[in-house]
Amino acid sequence: MFIPYKYKYLDTSKLKKSTDKVFSKNWKKLPNGKWTIAGEKSSWVKDGNKWFYPDSNGLLVENDWITTSGKWHYLKAGGYMAENEWVSYKNKWYYAGSDGAIVTNKWESINGKDYYFNSSGDLLVNTVVDGYNVDTNGVKIK
């Protein structure tokens, strides 16, 4: 059986160590190259320690935005949700928090630096927010 794993195929028949990770869901690659998870549509699916979202047709969403429960999430190449990481999209920067939701309307401390994200989740740069200057990298100047 072959399953997607980090942009490659993993031949589960060749696993030798008990620590090797195997996805538990029933993955299927379609002739058009898209992936589907059997029986899953328009809902979050956790497989191993990653979250995925098949669309209303059951196709895995990749390299695209979705909104659920009023929060934006970015699904990366491979279909898994961005979590605790920067997302670059169309020359703008966003940050996906620990729950995978894009940070909006607030200051966020990331690796000891403070950044401000607007209502669309865009990182603000070269501006003043709440009386603080923000530099070209979006870092609050104290």
CSV table of C-alpha atoms in Angstrom, one decimal:
chain,number,residue,atom,x,y,z
A,1,MET,CA,0.0,0.0,0.0
A,2,PHE,CA,1.3,3.5,-0.8
A,3,ILE,CA,0.3,6.6,1.2
A,4,PRO,CA,1.4,10.2,0.9
A,5,TYR,CA,4.2,11.3,3.3
A,6,LYS,CA,6.2,14.4,3.0
A,7,TYR,CA,5.6,14.8,-0.8
A,8,LYS,CA,6.7,11.2,-1.5
A,9,TYR,CA,5.2,7.8,-1.5
A,10,LEU,CA,5.8,5.6,1.5
A,11,ASP,CA,5.8,1.9,0.7
A,12,THR,CA,4.4,0.5,4.0
A,13,SER,CA,5.6,-3.0,3.1
A,14,LYS,CA,9.2,-1.8,3.6
A,15,LEU,CA,8.8,-0.4,7.1
A,16,LYS,CA,11.2,-2.0,9.5
A,17,LYS,CA,11.2,0.0,12.7
A,18,SER,CA,8.3,0.2,15.1
A,19,THR,CA,8.9,3.9,15.3
A,20,ASP,CA,8.2,4.5,11.6
A,21,LYS,CA,5.1,6.6,11.2
A,22,VAL,CA,2.2,5.2,9.2
A,23,PHE,CA,-0.9,7.3,8.5
A,24,SER,CA,-4.0,5.6,9.8
A,25,LYS,CA,-6.6,6.9,7.3
A,26,ASN,CA,-7.5,5.3,4.0
A,27,TRP,CA,-5.7,7.6,1.5
A,28,LYS,CA,-6.3,7.3,-2.3
A,29,LYS,CA,-4.5,9.0,-5.2
A,30,LEU,CA,-6.9,9.7,-8.1
A,31,PRO,CA,-5.9,9.6,-11.7
A,32,ASN,CA,-5.8,13.5,-11.8
A,33,GLY,CA,-3.1,13.4,-9.2
A,34,LYS,CA,-5.3,14.7,-6.4
A,35,TRP,CA,-5.6,12.9,-3.0
A,36,THR,CA,-8.7,11.9,-1.2
A,37,ILE,CA,-9.4,10.3,2.2
A,38,ALA,CA,-12.1,7.7,2.0
A,39,GLY,CA,-15.4,8.8,3.4
A,40,GLU,CA,-14.3,12.3,4.4
A,41,LYS,CA,-15.7,15.6,3.0
A,42,SER,CA,-15.8,19.2,4.2
A,43,SER,CA,-14.5,18.3,7.7
A,44,TRP,CA,-11.2,18.4,9.5
A,45,VAL,CA,-9.4,15.1,9.6
A,46,LYS,CA,-6.4,14.4,11.9
A,47,ASP,CA,-4.0,11.8,10.6
A,48,GLY,CA,-1.0,11.2,12.8
A,49,ASN,CA,-0.1,14.6,14.2
A,50,LYS,CA,-1.3,16.6,11.1
A,51,TRP,CA,-4.6,18.1,10.2
A,52,PHE,CA,-6.1,17.9,6.7
A,53,TYR,CA,-9.3,19.2,5.1
A,54,PRO,CA,-11.0,17.4,2.2
A,55,ASP,CA,-13.3,19.7,0.3
A,56,SER,CA,-17.0,19.1,-0.5
A,57,ASN,CA,-15.9,16.7,-3.3
A,58,GLY,CA,-13.7,14.8,-0.9
A,59,LEU,CA,-10.5,16.2,-2.5
A,60,LEU,CA,-7.6,17.2,-0.3
A,61,VAL,CA,-7.2,21.0,-0.2
A,62,GLU,CA,-3.6,22.0,-0.9
A,63,ASN,CA,-1.8,25.4,-1.2
A,64,ASP,CA,-5.1,27.2,-0.5
A,65,TRP,CA,-7.1,29.0,2.2
A,66,ILE,CA,-10.2,27.8,3.9
A,67,THR,CA,-12.4,29.3,6.6
A,68,THR,CA,-14.1,27.2,9.3
A,69,SER,CA,-15.9,28.5,12.4
A,70,GLY,CA,-15.0,32.1,11.3
A,71,LYS,CA,-11.2,31.4,11.3
A,72,TRP,CA,-8.9,31.3,8.3
A,73,HIS,CA,-6.4,28.4,7.9
A,74,TYR,CA,-3.8,27.7,5.2
A,75,LEU,CA,-3.4,24.2,3.8
A,76,LYS,CA,0.1,23.7,2.6
A,77,ALA,CA,1.5,21.5,-0.2
A,78,GLY,CA,0.8,17.9,0.9
A,79,GLY,CA,-2.6,19.2,2.3
A,80,TYR,CA,-1.7,19.6,5.9
A,81,MET,CA,-2.6,22.7,7.9
A,82,ALA,CA,0.1,25.3,8.8
A,83,GLU,CA,0.6,25.4,12.5
A,84,ASN,CA,3.0,27.6,14.6
A,85,GLU,CA,4.6,28.9,11.4
A,86,TRP,CA,4.9,31.8,9.0
A,87,VAL,CA,2.9,31.7,5.8
A,88,SER,CA,3.9,33.7,2.7
A,89,TYR,CA,1.2,34.3,0.2
A,90,LYS,CA,1.0,36.8,-2.7
A,91,ASN,CA,3.8,38.9,-1.3
A,92,LYS,CA,2.3,39.1,2.2
A,93,TRP,CA,3.1,37.4,5.4
A,94,TYR,CA,0.7,35.7,7.8
A,95,TYR,CA,1.2,33.6,11.0
A,96,ALA,CA,-0.6,30.4,11.8
A,97,GLY,CA,-0.9,30.0,15.5
A,98,SER,CA,-0.8,26.7,17.5
A,99,ASP,CA,-4.5,26.0,16.6
A,100,GLY,CA,-3.7,26.6,12.9
A,101,ALA,CA,-5.8,29.7,12.7
A,102,ILE,CA,-4.3,32.7,11.1
A,103,VAL,CA,-3.6,35.4,13.7
A,104,THR,CA,-5.7,38.5,13.2
A,105,ASN,CA,-6.3,41.9,14.9
A,106,LYS,CA,-3.6,41.7,17.5
A,107,TRP,CA,0.0,41.8,18.5
A,108,GLU,CA,1.6,38.4,18.6
A,109,SER,CA,4.9,37.5,20.2
A,110,ILE,CA,6.9,35.1,18.0
A,111,ASN,CA,10.4,34.0,19.1
A,112,GLY,CA,10.7,37.0,21.4
A,113,LYS,CA,9.6,39.6,18.9
A,114,ASP,CA,6.3,41.4,18.7
A,115,TYR,CA,4.4,41.6,15.4
A,116,TYR,CA,1.0,43.1,14.5
A,117,PHE,CA,-1.5,41.4,12.2
A,118,ASN,CA,-4.5,43.3,10.8
A,119,SER,CA,-8.1,42.1,10.4
A,120,SER,CA,-7.1,40.2,7.2
A,121,GLY,CA,-4.2,38.6,9.0
A,122,ASP,CA,-1.6,40.6,7.0
A,123,LEU,CA,1.6,41.4,8.9
A,124,LEU,CA,1.9,45.1,9.1
A,125,VAL,CA,5.3,46.7,8.2
A,126,ASN,CA,6.7,50.2,8.0
A,127,THR,CA,3.9,51.8,9.9
A,128,VAL,CA,2.7,52.8,13.4
A,129,VAL,CA,0.4,50.6,15.4
A,130,ASP,CA,-1.0,51.6,18.8
A,131,GLY,CA,1.7,54.3,19.0
A,132,TYR,CA,4.6,51.9,18.2
A,133,ASN,CA,6.7,52.0,15.1
A,134,VAL,CA,6.9,48.7,13.2
A,135,ASP,CA,10.0,48.1,11.0
A,136,THR,CA,10.4,46.7,7.5
A,137,ASN,CA,10.3,43.1,8.9
A,138,GLY,CA,7.1,43.9,10.9
A,139,VAL,CA,8.9,43.9,14.3
A,140,LYS,CA,7.7,46.4,16.9
A,141,ILE,CA,10.4,48.9,17.8
A,142,LYS,CA,10.4,49.4,21.5
